[in-house]
């Protein structure tokens, strides 16, 4: 079975500061990894994905994530956040044995303060 | 269509009534997922359809929940004898194939009173 752990339920940060949202997964086989963002009262939108190849993945809105197989992590980073980045961020994993559907973490609420 | 469409967007129902939620996936997407999101919480997997394969129903919380999909088209999620704990946003997503990124609809907000 696969699972995803997002260690921080909330991350407060000041505008223009860097941010890292942590994600760890467990799976016995190769996986595909995703970060989704959910703005207030909106649906989920794909930020970025790792399927194969370069372990550093760049996404929309200046976000990037690095796949670290040895640490089974896929942390999301942004060097300078904006007020508009305030949202819920979900890490997800698919692939491997068993369930094929995306398995989501519990989410991290990013609160950007002026 | 251009995106995943869900209807209705909001549904208020009385406890004990049955409800049916609809999802129109992106045309050509073989995989379709249903998730539940309770207020302030993450996404809870409910069911997954992939082409003509038997659906993965392992996430359905009780036998009051069921879902159907005809071919690679519309899916309906049915909740029988609704309970207050069923109140949540029900999200549908589709993807070109299993394993690849999923595109989400706006969800149906279900309130059981």
PDB file of C-alpha atoms in Angstrom:
ATOM      1  CA  UNK A   1       0.000   0.000   0.000  1.00  0.00           C
ATOM      2  CA  UNK A   2       1.084   3.552  -0.557  1.00  0.00           C
ATOM      3  CA  UNK A   3       0.681   6.497   1.783  1.00  0.00           C
ATOM      4  CA  UNK A   4       1.589  10.159   1.972  1.00  0.00           C
ATOM      5  CA  UNK A   5       2.539  12.190   5.019  1.00  0.00           C
ATOM      6  CA  UNK A   6       2.496  15.955   5.089  1.00  0.00           C
ATOM      7  CA  UNK A   7       4.212  16.833   8.324  1.00  0.00           C
ATOM      8  CA  UNK A   8       2.931  20.393   8.663  1.00  0.00           C
ATOM      9  CA  UNK A   9      -0.769  21.116   8.805  1.00  0.00           C
ATOM     10  CA  UNK A  10      -0.170  24.871   8.713  1.00  0.00           C
ATOM     11  CA  UNK A  11       2.762  26.999   7.586  1.00  0.00           C
ATOM     12  CA  UNK A  12       2.643  30.741   8.276  1.00  0.00           C
ATOM     13  CA  UNK A  13       5.159  32.806   6.342  1.00  0.00           C
ATOM     14  CA  UNK A  14       5.726  36.451   5.530  1.00  0.00           C
ATOM     15  CA  UNK A  15       5.395  37.752   2.018  1.00  0.00           C
ATOM     16  CA  UNK A  16       8.588  37.483  -0.079  1.00  0.00           C
ATOM     17  CA  UNK A  17      10.082  34.905   2.291  1.00  0.00           C
ATOM     18  CA  UNK A  18      11.047  31.426   1.061  1.00  0.00           C
ATOM     19  CA  UNK A  19       8.902  28.443   1.952  1.00  0.00           C
ATOM     20  CA  UNK A  20       9.200  24.670   2.004  1.00  0.00           C
ATOM     21  CA  UNK A  21       6.233  22.346   2.375  1.00  0.00           C
ATOM     22  CA  UNK A  22       7.238  18.843   3.332  1.00  0.00           C
ATOM     23  CA  UNK A  23       5.945  15.613   1.880  1.00  0.00           C
ATOM     24  CA  UNK A  24       7.049  12.069   2.558  1.00  0.00           C
ATOM     25  CA  UNK A  25       5.619   8.970   0.952  1.00  0.00           C
ATOM     26  CA  UNK A  26       5.818   5.257   1.463  1.00  0.00           C
ATOM     27  CA  UNK A  27       5.701   2.714  -1.315  1.00  0.00           C
ATOM     28  CA  UNK A  28       7.576  -0.450  -2.085  1.00  0.00           C
ATOM     29  CA  UNK A  29       7.766   0.281  -5.794  1.00  0.00           C
ATOM     30  CA  UNK A  30       8.305   3.204  -8.114  1.00  0.00           C
ATOM     31  CA  UNK A  31       5.788   5.971  -7.800  1.00  0.00           C
ATOM     32  CA  UNK A  32       4.607   9.073  -9.509  1.00  0.00           C
ATOM     33  CA  UNK A  33       4.372  12.174  -7.337  1.00  0.00           C
ATOM     34  CA  UNK A  34       2.230  15.277  -7.558  1.00  0.00           C
ATOM     35  CA  UNK A  35       1.527  18.532  -5.794  1.00  0.00           C
ATOM     36  CA  UNK A  36      -1.912  20.072  -6.057  1.00  0.00           C
ATOM     37  CA  UNK A  37      -3.100  23.460  -4.829  1.00  0.00           C
ATOM     38  CA  UNK A  38      -6.589  24.341  -3.657  1.00  0.00           C
ATOM     39  CA  UNK A  39      -7.387  28.043  -3.406  1.00  0.00           C
ATOM     40  CA  UNK A  40     -10.243  29.046  -1.091  1.00  0.00           C
ATOM     41  CA  UNK A  41     -13.590  27.802  -2.371  1.00  0.00           C
ATOM     42  CA  UNK A  42     -12.044  26.400  -5.530  1.00  0.00           C
ATOM     43  CA  UNK A  43     -11.215  22.990  -6.954  1.00  0.00           C
ATOM     44  CA  UNK A  44      -7.822  21.324  -7.026  1.00  0.00           C
ATOM     45  CA  UNK A  45      -5.254  22.437  -9.565  1.00  0.00           C
ATOM     46  CA  UNK A  46      -2.072  20.605 -10.501  1.00  0.00           C
ATOM     47  CA  UNK A  47       1.079  22.501  -9.493  1.00  0.00           C
ATOM     48  CA  UNK A  48       3.688  20.046 -10.688  1.00  0.00           C
ATOM     49  CA  UNK A  49       4.409  16.372 -11.164  1.00  0.00           C
ATOM     50  CA  UNK A  50       7.282  13.910 -11.119  1.00  0.00           C
ATOM     51  CA  UNK A  51       6.973  10.909 -13.402  1.00  0.00           C
ATOM     52  CA  UNK A  52      10.613  10.185 -14.282  1.00  0.00           C
ATOM     53  CA  UNK A  53      13.824  11.912 -15.321  1.00  0.00           C
ATOM     54  CA  UNK A  54      15.239  14.935 -13.555  1.00  0.00           C
ATOM     55  CA  UNK A  55      14.566  14.882  -9.849  1.00  0.00           C
ATOM     56  CA  UNK A  56      14.062  18.655  -9.753  1.00  0.00           C
ATOM     57  CA  UNK A  57      10.667  19.509 -11.115  1.00  0.00           C
ATOM     58  CA  UNK A  58       9.441  22.993 -11.889  1.00  0.00           C
ATOM     59  CA  UNK A  59       5.783  23.862 -11.806  1.00  0.00           C
ATOM     60  CA  UNK A  60       3.454  26.789 -12.181  1.00  0.00           C
ATOM     61  CA  UNK A  61       3.587  30.017 -10.167  1.00  0.00           C
ATOM     62  CA  UNK A  62       7.305  29.665  -9.412  1.00  0.00           C
ATOM     63  CA  UNK A  63       7.029  26.476  -7.372  1.00  0.00           C
ATOM     64  CA  UNK A  64       9.452  23.588  -7.633  1.00  0.00           C
ATOM     65  CA  UNK A  65       9.883  20.238  -5.931  1.00  0.00           C
ATOM     66  CA  UNK A  66      12.685  17.757  -5.599  1.00  0.00           C
ATOM     67  CA  UNK A  67      12.215  14.016  -5.652  1.00  0.00           C
ATOM     68  CA  UNK A  68      14.542  12.267  -3.212  1.00  0.00           C
ATOM     69  CA  UNK A  69      14.224   8.522  -3.536  1.00  0.00           C
ATOM     70  CA  UNK A  70      16.541   7.641  -0.658  1.00  0.00           C
ATOM     71  CA  UNK A  71      14.572   9.834   1.737  1.00  0.00           C
ATOM     72  CA  UNK A  72      11.216   9.077   0.064  1.00  0.00           C
ATOM     73  CA  UNK A  73      10.461  12.772  -0.001  1.00  0.00           C
ATOM     74  CA  UNK A  74       9.007  15.246  -2.464  1.00  0.00           C
ATOM     75  CA  UNK A  75       9.213  18.628  -0.753  1.00  0.00           C
ATOM     76  CA  UNK A  76       7.700  21.692  -2.383  1.00  0.00           C
ATOM     77  CA  UNK A  77       9.606  24.971  -2.405  1.00  0.00           C
ATOM     78  CA  UNK A  78       9.243  28.545  -3.513  1.00  0.00           C
ATOM     79  CA  UNK A  79      12.009  31.135  -3.071  1.00  0.00           C
ATOM     80  CA  UNK A  80       9.671  34.097  -2.554  1.00  0.00           C
ATOM     81  CA  UNK A  81       5.978  33.778  -1.760  1.00  0.00           C
ATOM     82  CA  UNK A  82       3.145  36.177  -2.498  1.00  0.00           C
ATOM     83  CA  UNK A  83      -0.097  36.850  -0.690  1.00  0.00           C
ATOM     84  CA  UNK A  84      -1.856  35.110  -3.570  1.00  0.00           C
ATOM     85  CA  UNK A  85      -0.072  31.845  -2.704  1.00  0.00           C
ATOM     86  CA  UNK A  86      -2.272  31.490   0.366  1.00  0.00           C
ATOM     87  CA  UNK A  87      -3.998  28.154  -0.183  1.00  0.00           C
ATOM     88  CA  UNK A  88      -4.113  24.504   0.793  1.00  0.00           C
ATOM     89  CA  UNK A  89      -1.406  22.350  -0.759  1.00  0.00           C
ATOM     90  CA  UNK A  90      -1.765  18.607  -1.209  1.00  0.00           C
ATOM     91  CA  UNK A  91       0.928  16.087  -2.008  1.00  0.00           C
ATOM     92  CA  UNK A  92      -0.200  12.934  -3.811  1.00  0.00           C
ATOM     93  CA  UNK A  93       1.274   9.644  -4.984  1.00  0.00           C
ATOM     94  CA  UNK A  94       0.154   7.115  -7.554  1.00  0.00           C
ATOM     95  CA  UNK A  95       1.562   4.009  -9.118  1.00  0.00           C
ATOM     96  CA  UNK A  96       2.999   0.917  -7.594  1.00  0.00           C
ATOM     97  CA  UNK A  97       1.037  -2.084  -6.475  1.00  0.00           C
ATOM     98  CA  UNK A  98      -2.456  -2.120  -5.148  1.00  0.00           C
ATOM     99  CA  UNK A  99      -4.627   0.904  -5.521  1.00  0.00           C
ATOM    100  CA  UNK A 100      -3.924   2.916  -8.629  1.00  0.00           C
ATOM    101  CA  UNK A 101      -5.852   6.002  -7.679  1.00  0.00           C
ATOM    102  CA  UNK A 102      -4.046   9.008  -6.357  1.00  0.00           C
ATOM    103  CA  UNK A 103      -3.423   8.844  -2.627  1.00  0.00           C
ATOM    104  CA  UNK A 104      -3.396  12.262  -1.030  1.00  0.00           C
ATOM    105  CA  UNK A 105      -1.740  13.636   2.045  1.00  0.00           C
ATOM    106  CA  UNK A 106      -3.774  15.520   4.621  1.00  0.00           C
ATOM    107  CA  UNK A 107      -2.749  18.885   3.213  1.00  0.00           C
ATOM    108  CA  UNK A 108      -0.729  21.889   4.349  1.00  0.00           C
ATOM    109  CA  UNK A 109      -2.336  25.266   4.777  1.00  0.00           C
ATOM    110  CA  UNK A 110       0.069  27.972   3.571  1.00  0.00           C
ATOM    111  CA  UNK A 111      -0.809  31.326   5.098  1.00  0.00           C
ATOM    112  CA  UNK A 112       1.154  34.215   3.606  1.00  0.00           C
ATOM    113  CA  UNK A 113       1.157  37.323   5.771  1.00  0.00           C
ATOM    114  CA  UNK A 114       1.995  40.875   4.630  1.00  0.00           C
TER     115      UNK A 114
ATOM    116  CA  UNK B   1     -15.790  19.054 -22.626  1.00  0.00           C
ATOM    117  CA  UNK B   2     -13.089  21.439 -21.572  1.00  0.00           C
ATOM    118  CA  UNK B   3     -12.920  20.201 -18.020  1.00  0.00           C
ATOM    119  CA  UNK B   4     -14.470  17.852 -15.503  1.00  0.00           C
ATOM    120  CA  UNK B   5     -18.044  18.869 -14.817  1.00  0.00           C
ATOM    121  CA  UNK B   6     -19.955  17.966 -11.672  1.00  0.00           C
ATOM    122  CA  UNK B   7     -23.597  18.470 -10.845  1.00  0.00           C
ATOM    123  CA  UNK B   8     -25.228  19.687  -8.809  1.00  0.00           C
ATOM    124  CA  UNK B   9     -22.750  22.149  -7.345  1.00  0.00           C
ATOM    125  CA  UNK B  10     -24.692  22.224  -4.092  1.00  0.00           C
ATOM    126  CA  UNK B  11     -27.164  19.779  -2.626  1.00  0.00           C
ATOM    127  CA  UNK B  12     -29.067  20.020   0.632  1.00  0.00           C
ATOM    128  CA  UNK B  13     -30.956  16.899   1.619  1.00  0.00           C
ATOM    129  CA  UNK B  14     -32.804  15.559   4.596  1.00  0.00           C
ATOM    130  CA  UNK B  15     -31.334  12.780   6.660  1.00  0.00           C
ATOM    131  CA  UNK B  16     -32.481   9.422   5.340  1.00  0.00           C
ATOM    132  CA  UNK B  17     -32.993  10.546   1.757  1.00  0.00           C
ATOM    133  CA  UNK B  18     -31.032   9.189  -1.200  1.00  0.00           C
ATOM    134  CA  UNK B  19     -28.863  11.478  -3.329  1.00  0.00           C
ATOM    135  CA  UNK B  20     -27.219  11.079  -6.702  1.00  0.00           C
ATOM    136  CA  UNK B  21     -24.162  13.045  -7.753  1.00  0.00           C
ATOM    137  CA  UNK B  22     -23.034  13.285 -11.346  1.00  0.00           C
ATOM    138  CA  UNK B  23     -19.621  13.604 -12.953  1.00  0.00           C
ATOM    139  CA  UNK B  24     -18.806  14.285 -16.600  1.00  0.00           C
ATOM    140  CA  UNK B  25     -15.114  13.540 -17.174  1.00  0.00           C
ATOM    141  CA  UNK B  26     -12.868  15.065 -19.787  1.00  0.00           C
ATOM    142  CA  UNK B  27     -13.520  13.419 -23.139  1.00  0.00           C
ATOM    143  CA  UNK B  28     -11.090  10.597 -23.829  1.00  0.00           C
ATOM    144  CA  UNK B  29     -10.052  10.115 -20.214  1.00  0.00           C
ATOM    145  CA  UNK B  30     -10.204   6.456 -19.316  1.00  0.00           C
ATOM    146  CA  UNK B  31      -9.709   6.850 -15.578  1.00  0.00           C
ATOM    147  CA  UNK B  32     -12.237   8.429 -13.215  1.00  0.00           C
ATOM    148  CA  UNK B  33     -12.008   8.947  -9.457  1.00  0.00           C
ATOM    149  CA  UNK B  34     -14.343   9.997  -6.671  1.00  0.00           C
ATOM    150  CA  UNK B  35     -13.021  11.577  -3.491  1.00  0.00           C
ATOM    151  CA  UNK B  36     -14.667  13.024  -0.412  1.00  0.00           C
ATOM    152  CA  UNK B  37     -13.370  16.109   1.378  1.00  0.00           C
ATOM    153  CA  UNK B  38     -14.791  16.919   4.766  1.00  0.00           C
ATOM    154  CA  UNK B  39     -14.513  20.482   6.014  1.00  0.00           C
ATOM    155  CA  UNK B  40     -10.901  21.404   6.685  1.00  0.00           C
ATOM    156  CA  UNK B  41      -9.616  17.950   5.891  1.00  0.00           C
ATOM    157  CA  UNK B  42      -7.782  16.137   3.127  1.00  0.00           C
ATOM    158  CA  UNK B  43      -9.097  14.045   0.290  1.00  0.00           C
ATOM    159  CA  UNK B  44     -10.529  10.657   1.102  1.00  0.00           C
ATOM    160  CA  UNK B  45     -10.479   8.172  -1.769  1.00  0.00           C
ATOM    161  CA  UNK B  46     -13.827   6.566  -2.519  1.00  0.00           C
ATOM    162  CA  UNK B  47     -13.747   4.711  -5.835  1.00  0.00           C
ATOM    163  CA  UNK B  48     -11.703   4.449  -9.033  1.00  0.00           C
ATOM    164  CA  UNK B  49     -12.755   3.422 -12.535  1.00  0.00           C
ATOM    165  CA  UNK B  50     -10.228   2.495 -15.222  1.00  0.00           C
ATOM    166  CA  UNK B  51     -11.631   1.693 -18.643  1.00  0.00           C
ATOM    167  CA  UNK B  52     -13.569  -1.550 -18.641  1.00  0.00           C
ATOM    168  CA  UNK B  53     -11.739  -3.008 -15.643  1.00  0.00           C
ATOM    169  CA  UNK B  54     -13.547  -3.795 -12.443  1.00  0.00           C
ATOM    170  CA  UNK B  55     -13.653  -0.619 -10.341  1.00  0.00           C
ATOM    171  CA  UNK B  56     -11.580  -0.253  -7.199  1.00  0.00           C
ATOM    172  CA  UNK B  57     -14.257   0.216  -4.554  1.00  0.00           C
ATOM    173  CA  UNK B  58     -11.938  -0.149  -1.592  1.00  0.00           C
ATOM    174  CA  UNK B  59     -12.539   3.391  -0.365  1.00  0.00           C
ATOM    175  CA  UNK B  60     -16.318   3.318  -0.143  1.00  0.00           C
ATOM    176  CA  UNK B  61     -17.115   3.868   3.551  1.00  0.00           C
ATOM    177  CA  UNK B  62     -20.269   1.753   3.723  1.00  0.00           C
ATOM    178  CA  UNK B  63     -22.749  -0.168   1.600  1.00  0.00           C
ATOM    179  CA  UNK B  64     -24.870   2.982   1.440  1.00  0.00           C
ATOM    180  CA  UNK B  65     -22.385   4.290  -1.099  1.00  0.00           C
ATOM    181  CA  UNK B  66     -22.265   3.060  -4.683  1.00  0.00           C
ATOM    182  CA  UNK B  67     -21.044   4.370  -8.009  1.00  0.00           C
ATOM    183  CA  UNK B  68     -21.487   3.520 -11.626  1.00  0.00           C
ATOM    184  CA  UNK B  69     -19.782   4.454 -14.835  1.00  0.00           C
ATOM    185  CA  UNK B  70     -20.853   3.482 -18.317  1.00  0.00           C
ATOM    186  CA  UNK B  71     -17.834   2.934 -20.532  1.00  0.00           C
ATOM    187  CA  UNK B  72     -15.609   6.000 -20.439  1.00  0.00           C
ATOM    188  CA  UNK B  73     -18.379   8.509 -19.924  1.00  0.00           C
ATOM    189  CA  UNK B  74     -20.520   9.865 -17.139  1.00  0.00           C
ATOM    190  CA  UNK B  75     -20.311   8.528 -13.617  1.00  0.00           C
ATOM    191  CA  UNK B  76     -22.870   8.751 -10.838  1.00  0.00           C
ATOM    192  CA  UNK B  77     -22.197   8.425  -7.119  1.00  0.00           C
ATOM    193  CA  UNK B  78     -25.238   7.403  -5.116  1.00  0.00           C
ATOM    194  CA  UNK B  79     -25.581   7.733  -1.369  1.00  0.00           C
ATOM    195  CA  UNK B  80     -28.561   5.948   0.127  1.00  0.00           C
ATOM    196  CA  UNK B  81     -30.194   6.834   3.444  1.00  0.00           C
ATOM    197  CA  UNK B  82     -27.944   9.834   3.928  1.00  0.00           C
ATOM    198  CA  UNK B  83     -26.531  10.600   7.363  1.00  0.00           C
ATOM    199  CA  UNK B  84     -25.208  13.856   8.742  1.00  0.00           C
ATOM    200  CA  UNK B  85     -21.649  12.532   8.610  1.00  0.00           C
ATOM    201  CA  UNK B  86     -22.025  12.276   4.838  1.00  0.00           C
ATOM    202  CA  UNK B  87     -21.925  16.072   4.653  1.00  0.00           C
ATOM    203  CA  UNK B  88     -18.834  16.964   2.638  1.00  0.00           C
ATOM    204  CA  UNK B  89     -17.616  18.094  -0.748  1.00  0.00           C
ATOM    205  CA  UNK B  90     -17.558  15.222  -3.207  1.00  0.00           C
ATOM    206  CA  UNK B  91     -14.860  15.641  -5.827  1.00  0.00           C
ATOM    207  CA  UNK B  92     -14.606  13.867  -9.136  1.00  0.00           C
ATOM    208  CA  UNK B  93     -11.439  13.684 -11.210  1.00  0.00           C
ATOM    209  CA  UNK B  94     -10.418  12.110 -14.470  1.00  0.00           C
ATOM    210  CA  UNK B  95      -7.109  11.268 -16.085  1.00  0.00           C
ATOM    211  CA  UNK B  96      -5.986  10.113 -19.479  1.00  0.00           C
ATOM    212  CA  UNK B  97      -4.804   6.832 -17.998  1.00  0.00           C
ATOM    213  CA  UNK B  98      -4.306   5.451 -14.558  1.00  0.00           C
ATOM    214  CA  UNK B  99      -1.157   6.728 -12.813  1.00  0.00           C
ATOM    215  CA  UNK B 100      -1.071  10.081 -14.645  1.00  0.00           C
ATOM    216  CA  UNK B 101      -2.187  13.427 -13.332  1.00  0.00           C
ATOM    217  CA  UNK B 102      -5.846  13.843 -12.532  1.00  0.00           C
ATOM    218  CA  UNK B 103      -7.985  16.829 -13.393  1.00  0.00           C
ATOM    219  CA  UNK B 104     -10.590  17.761 -10.828  1.00  0.00           C
ATOM    220  CA  UNK B 105     -14.098  19.107 -11.060  1.00  0.00           C
ATOM    221  CA  UNK B 106     -15.354  21.870  -8.783  1.00  0.00           C
ATOM    222  CA  UNK B 107     -17.093  19.386  -6.559  1.00  0.00           C
ATOM    223  CA  UNK B 108     -20.575  18.896  -5.180  1.00  0.00           C
ATOM    224  CA  UNK B 109     -21.143  20.298  -1.702  1.00  0.00           C
ATOM    225  CA  UNK B 110     -23.531  17.945   0.069  1.00  0.00           C
ATOM    226  CA  UNK B 111     -25.252  19.059   3.247  1.00  0.00           C
ATOM    227  CA  UNK B 112     -27.396  16.587   5.147  1.00  0.00           C
ATOM    228  CA  UNK B 113     -29.801  18.233   7.576  1.00  0.00           C
TER     229      UNK B 113
END
